Tab-separated table of C-alpha atoms in Angstrom:
chain	number	residue	atom	x	y	z
A	1	MET	CA	76.253	36.424	16.698
A	2	THR	CA	79.925	36.414	17.500
A	3	ASN	CA	82.323	39.035	16.224
A	4	ALA	CA	84.774	37.574	13.795
A	5	ALA	CA	87.517	39.617	15.415
A	6	ILE	CA	87.362	37.612	18.666
A	7	THR	CA	87.588	33.947	19.338
A	8	PRO	CA	84.566	31.806	20.412
A	9	ALA	CA	86.190	31.225	23.819
A	10	ALA	CA	86.675	35.045	24.281
A	11	TYR	CA	83.094	35.683	23.164
A	12	ALA	CA	81.849	33.070	25.711
A	13	GLU	CA	83.893	34.663	28.409
A	14	SER	CA	82.515	38.128	27.658
A	15	LEU	CA	78.961	36.815	28.030
A	16	LEU	CA	79.674	35.864	31.594
A	17	SER	CA	81.651	38.978	32.486
A	18	LEU	CA	80.334	41.116	35.275
A	19	GLU	CA	83.078	43.694	34.929
A	20	GLY	CA	82.325	47.085	36.416
A	21	GLN	CA	79.136	45.951	38.154
A	22	LEU	CA	78.112	46.126	41.733
A	23	ALA	CA	76.535	43.013	43.308
A	24	VAL	CA	74.697	42.603	46.620
A	25	VAL	CA	74.696	39.185	48.161
A	26	THR	CA	72.642	38.566	51.318
A	27	GLY	CA	73.473	35.611	53.607
A	28	ALA	CA	76.998	36.172	52.359
A	29	SER	CA	79.069	35.148	55.434
A	30	GLN	CA	79.135	31.401	54.734
A	31	GLY	CA	77.908	28.439	52.584
A	32	ILE	CA	76.052	29.214	49.429
A	33	GLY	CA	76.244	32.972	49.866
A	34	LEU	CA	79.925	33.036	50.302
A	35	ALA	CA	80.375	30.913	47.104
A	36	ILE	CA	78.156	33.252	45.316
A	37	ALA	CA	80.074	36.319	46.404
A	38	GLU	CA	83.317	34.759	45.381
A	39	CYS	CA	81.953	33.664	41.949
A	40	LEU	CA	80.510	37.073	41.075
A	41	ALA	CA	83.682	38.630	42.090
A	42	SER	CA	85.665	36.301	39.962
A	43	ALA	CA	83.554	37.382	37.060
A	44	GLY	CA	84.493	41.049	37.738
A	45	ALA	CA	81.801	42.367	40.119
A	46	ASP	CA	82.470	44.378	43.203
A	47	VAL	CA	80.486	42.928	46.125
A	48	ILE	CA	78.466	44.195	49.027
A	49	GLY	CA	78.007	41.253	51.472
A	50	VAL	CA	75.190	41.261	54.008
A	51	SER	CA	74.462	39.092	56.990
A	52	HIS	CA	73.290	39.440	60.570
A	53	ASP	CA	76.825	38.683	61.878
A	54	MET	CA	78.964	40.206	59.087
A	55	PRO	CA	82.309	41.301	60.526
A	56	GLU	CA	83.529	44.735	59.559
A	57	GLY	CA	87.077	43.567	59.324
A	58	ALA	CA	88.480	40.241	58.295
A	59	SER	CA	86.073	37.437	57.273
A	60	ALA	CA	86.190	34.476	54.877
A	61	VAL	CA	83.898	36.232	52.353
A	62	ARG	CA	86.064	39.386	52.342
A	63	THR	CA	89.221	37.319	51.792
A	64	ALA	CA	87.622	35.404	48.989
A	65	VAL	CA	86.268	38.483	47.142
A	66	GLU	CA	89.420	40.605	47.625
A	67	ALA	CA	91.609	37.697	46.331
A	68	THR	CA	89.943	38.306	42.906
A	69	GLY	CA	91.058	41.940	42.870
A	70	ARG	CA	87.547	43.230	43.487
A	71	THR	CA	86.276	45.412	46.357
A	72	PHE	CA	84.187	44.112	49.223
A	73	THR	CA	81.815	46.040	51.442
A	74	PRO	CA	80.388	44.405	54.625
A	75	LEU	CA	76.938	45.380	55.868
A	76	ARG	CA	74.947	43.982	58.794
A	77	ALA	CA	71.200	43.466	59.032
A	78	ASP	CA	68.972	41.134	61.023
A	79	PHE	CA	66.249	40.182	58.434
A	80	SER	CA	63.741	39.260	61.180
A	81	ASP	CA	63.844	42.938	62.251
A	82	ARG	CA	61.610	44.923	59.873
A	83	GLY	CA	63.176	48.223	60.755
A	84	GLN	CA	66.666	46.947	59.858
A	85	VAL	CA	65.467	45.572	56.601
A	86	THR	CA	63.865	48.832	55.662
A	87	ALA	CA	67.055	50.715	56.562
A	88	LEU	CA	69.088	48.264	54.510
A	89	ALA	CA	66.865	48.668	51.562
A	90	ALA	CA	67.136	52.434	51.688
A	91	ASP	CA	70.960	52.239	51.919
A	92	LEU	CA	71.259	49.815	48.995
A	93	ALA	CA	68.837	51.913	46.879
A	94	GLY	CA	71.360	54.625	46.930
A	95	ARG	CA	74.417	52.695	45.910
A	96	GLY	CA	73.691	52.024	42.172
A	97	VAL	CA	73.379	48.239	42.558
A	98	ASP	CA	73.437	46.290	39.330
A	99	ILE	CA	72.911	42.773	40.812
A	100	LEU	CA	70.779	41.745	43.809
A	101	ILE	CA	71.158	38.219	45.234
A	102	ASN	CA	68.444	37.542	47.778
A	103	ASN	CA	70.068	34.596	49.408
A	104	GLY	CA	69.646	35.213	53.196
A	105	GLY	CA	67.267	32.833	54.868
A	106	THR	CA	66.373	30.576	57.803
A	107	ILE	CA	64.434	27.489	58.682
A	108	ARG	CA	62.459	26.441	61.775
A	109	ARG	CA	61.552	22.718	62.112
A	110	ALA	CA	58.414	21.420	63.780
A	111	PRO	CA	55.395	19.327	62.783
A	112	ALA	CA	52.587	21.508	61.585
A	113	ALA	CA	50.328	20.675	64.442
A	114	VAL	CA	52.789	22.305	66.835
A	115	HIS	CA	54.475	24.750	64.518
A	116	THR	CA	54.060	28.053	66.511
A	117	ASP	CA	52.858	31.353	65.146
A	118	GLU	CA	56.155	32.955	66.218
A	119	ASP	CA	58.254	30.494	64.146
A	120	PHE	CA	56.010	30.846	61.167
A	121	ASP	CA	56.151	34.619	61.199
A	122	HIS	CA	59.919	34.616	61.802
A	123	VAL	CA	60.592	32.459	58.844
A	124	LEU	CA	58.331	34.410	56.535
A	125	ASP	CA	59.821	37.743	57.539
A	126	VAL	CA	63.444	36.490	57.004
A	127	ASN	CA	62.827	34.544	53.836
A	128	LEU	CA	59.952	36.234	52.107
A	129	ARG	CA	59.387	39.782	53.377
A	130	SER	CA	62.978	40.862	53.239
A	131	THR	CA	63.215	39.600	49.694
A	132	PHE	CA	60.217	41.559	48.593
A	133	VAL	CA	61.325	44.809	50.380
A	134	LEU	CA	64.974	44.621	49.060
A	135	SER	CA	63.688	43.811	45.605
A	136	ARG	CA	61.217	46.632	45.575
A	137	GLU	CA	63.576	49.277	46.676
A	138	VAL	CA	66.652	48.171	44.670
A	139	GLY	CA	64.493	47.163	41.801
A	140	ARG	CA	62.990	50.630	41.525
A	141	THR	CA	66.508	52.020	40.931
A	142	MET	CA	67.244	49.340	38.346
A	143	ILE	CA	64.069	50.286	36.490
A	144	GLU	CA	65.144	53.943	36.435
A	145	ARG	CA	68.439	52.905	34.889
A	146	GLY	CA	66.895	50.412	32.554
A	147	HIS	CA	68.930	47.448	33.604
A	148	GLY	CA	69.485	45.048	36.456
A	149	LYS	CA	69.597	41.370	37.593
A	150	ILE	CA	67.761	40.015	40.664
A	151	VAL	CA	68.217	36.392	41.669
A	152	ASN	CA	66.198	34.962	44.465
A	153	THR	CA	66.923	31.764	46.395
A	154	ALA	CA	64.025	29.400	46.149
A	155	SER	CA	64.183	25.720	47.114
A	156	MET	CA	63.168	22.152	46.088
A	157	LEU	CA	60.281	22.947	48.453
A	158	SER	CA	59.134	25.610	46.115
A	159	PHE	CA	57.855	22.509	44.179
A	160	GLN	CA	57.368	20.012	46.973
A	161	GLY	CA	55.862	20.153	50.495
A	162	GLY	CA	58.488	18.888	52.668
A	163	ILE	CA	58.033	17.466	56.169
A	164	ASN	CA	57.956	19.467	59.425
A	165	VAL	CA	58.783	22.724	57.726
A	166	PRO	CA	55.453	24.358	57.037
A	167	GLY	CA	56.767	27.880	57.432
A	168	TYR	CA	59.889	27.336	55.249
A	169	THR	CA	57.861	25.538	52.613
A	170	SER	CA	55.373	28.419	52.548
A	171	SER	CA	58.109	30.967	52.226
A	172	LYS	CA	59.922	29.229	49.409
A	173	SER	CA	56.674	28.530	47.416
A	174	ALA	CA	55.996	32.233	47.834
A	175	ILE	CA	59.548	33.126	46.662
A	176	ALA	CA	58.814	31.276	43.332
A	177	GLY	CA	55.520	33.269	42.974
A	178	LEU	CA	57.118	36.576	43.836
A	179	THR	CA	59.924	35.924	41.305
A	180	LYS	CA	57.308	35.357	38.478
A	181	ALA	CA	55.282	38.344	39.604
A	182	LEU	CA	58.203	40.783	39.533
A	183	ALA	CA	59.407	39.349	36.196
A	184	ASN	CA	56.061	39.939	34.676
A	185	GLU	CA	56.135	43.667	35.714
A	186	TRP	CA	59.877	44.370	35.111
A	187	ALA	CA	61.180	42.288	32.172
A	188	GLU	CA	60.100	44.897	29.638
A	189	LYS	CA	61.972	47.527	31.738
A	190	GLY	CA	65.363	45.843	31.382
A	191	VAL	CA	65.241	44.083	34.810
A	192	ASN	CA	65.604	40.314	34.893
A	193	VAL	CA	64.141	38.613	37.900
A	194	ASN	CA	64.793	34.801	38.330
A	195	ALA	CA	65.463	32.270	41.074
A	196	VAL	CA	67.665	29.273	41.818
A	197	ALA	CA	66.158	26.327	43.621
A	198	PRO	CA	69.058	24.505	45.374
A	199	GLY	CA	68.818	20.812	46.192
A	200	TYR	CA	70.665	19.190	49.020
A	201	VAL	CA	73.841	21.150	49.457
A	202	ALA	CA	76.838	20.288	51.710
A	203	THR	CA	76.842	23.191	54.060
A	204	ALA	CA	76.870	23.720	57.793
A	205	ASN	CA	73.006	23.713	57.761
A	206	THR	CA	73.079	20.056	56.404
A	207	HIS	CA	76.023	18.650	58.534
A	208	ASP	CA	73.844	16.586	60.921
A	209	LEU	CA	71.794	15.227	58.049
A	210	ARG	CA	74.910	14.181	56.205
A	211	GLN	CA	76.221	12.492	59.382
A	212	ASP	CA	73.091	10.346	59.517
A	213	ALA	CA	74.193	7.433	57.233
A	214	ALA	CA	70.764	6.078	56.673
A	215	ARG	CA	69.205	9.375	55.801
A	216	SER	CA	72.221	10.498	53.737
A	217	ASP	CA	72.203	7.229	51.679
A	218	ALA	CA	68.415	7.635	51.035
A	219	ILE	CA	68.926	11.094	49.788
A	220	LEU	CA	71.822	10.151	47.547
A	221	ALA	CA	69.856	7.202	46.203
A	222	ARG	CA	67.351	9.600	44.778
A	223	ILE	CA	69.839	12.142	43.275
A	224	PRO	CA	70.755	11.112	39.628
A	225	ALA	CA	74.122	12.906	40.087
A	226	ALA	CA	74.761	10.625	43.057
A	227	ARG	CA	76.370	13.390	45.214
A	228	TRP	CA	75.508	16.321	47.357
A	229	ALA	CA	75.836	19.699	45.782
A	230	GLN	CA	78.650	21.978	46.710
A	231	PRO	CA	77.932	25.701	47.228
A	232	SER	CA	79.962	26.427	44.061
A	233	ASP	CA	77.354	24.393	42.018
A	234	ILE	CA	74.722	26.911	43.144
A	235	ALA	CA	76.991	29.835	42.530
A	236	GLY	CA	77.679	28.806	38.870
A	237	ALA	CA	73.882	28.871	38.172
A	238	VAL	CA	73.533	32.308	39.926
A	239	LEU	CA	76.443	33.687	37.709
A	240	PHE	CA	74.645	32.498	34.588
A	241	LEU	CA	71.398	34.264	35.599
A	242	CYS	CA	73.366	37.502	36.435
A	243	SER	CA	75.197	37.537	33.132
A	244	ARG	CA	74.296	38.673	29.567
A	245	ALA	CA	73.999	35.021	28.714
A	246	ALA	CA	70.651	35.205	30.603
A	247	ASP	CA	69.269	38.435	29.165
A	248	TYR	CA	66.203	36.763	27.734
A	249	VAL	CA	65.566	34.555	30.845
A	250	ASN	CA	62.741	36.066	33.010
A	251	GLY	CA	60.734	34.493	35.806
A	252	ALA	CA	62.614	31.163	35.730
A	253	ILE	CA	62.946	28.950	38.879
A	254	LEU	CA	66.058	27.051	37.970
A	255	PRO	CA	66.453	23.791	39.949
A	256	VAL	CA	70.136	23.054	40.911
A	257	ASP	CA	69.495	19.752	42.416
A	258	GLY	CA	71.528	17.083	40.645
A	259	GLY	CA	68.277	15.856	39.035
A	260	TRP	CA	66.230	15.323	42.275
A	261	LEU	CA	63.071	16.746	40.925
A	262	ALA	CA	63.447	14.737	37.659
A	263	ARG	CA	63.465	11.447	39.577
């Protein structure tokens, strides 16, 4: 119920405010992660940005966050290195994190019949194991404080099988399951755990696909919105899940796909 002393617009804005909160965004140096970091900062959060190649000085994500008036802290971690993930998790657990965005990820493409053990293990370490370890260590501190938001990055392939990406599909299907499992345990403790499932997004990772006219046309023909997503489309959904507006949303896997899964 709104307070009569404030306007509906001000009330709506307050629901999405992250003022005074500290957010961690992994995979923050470009694409979807950068857009999420900028969006959360615009809503009032200070941001810790993590990637394997995050510069200590100037970077696109630092510029974007600091332009909003919020602080930016860069951290480096290679999510295929279990020791680095463990160290990062311990570091973050001591920082009073309010919001954790598990966005860092990778993909290896090869038909299942020739998909190597090394590629499969690499993708699961980066996409799944790191998400669990960070969620466990940061989530424990959120439980102690009685509040927190965790948003994982799932995929359309959390719902579908894909082609030539058995490791990636396995990891993203598991992300959906992990999200629900953590929500079941932590919702009553004040910690919301949800995930976004991006569709086809115009990023560097999809550049070659978008340059293939036949493939791009086939993709667009299936998307009811008739366009590729922009990173900001994903960021807006993440902001909702991080905000008070989503306080009663738990264990959701939110497709942000222009209607792809509905077709």
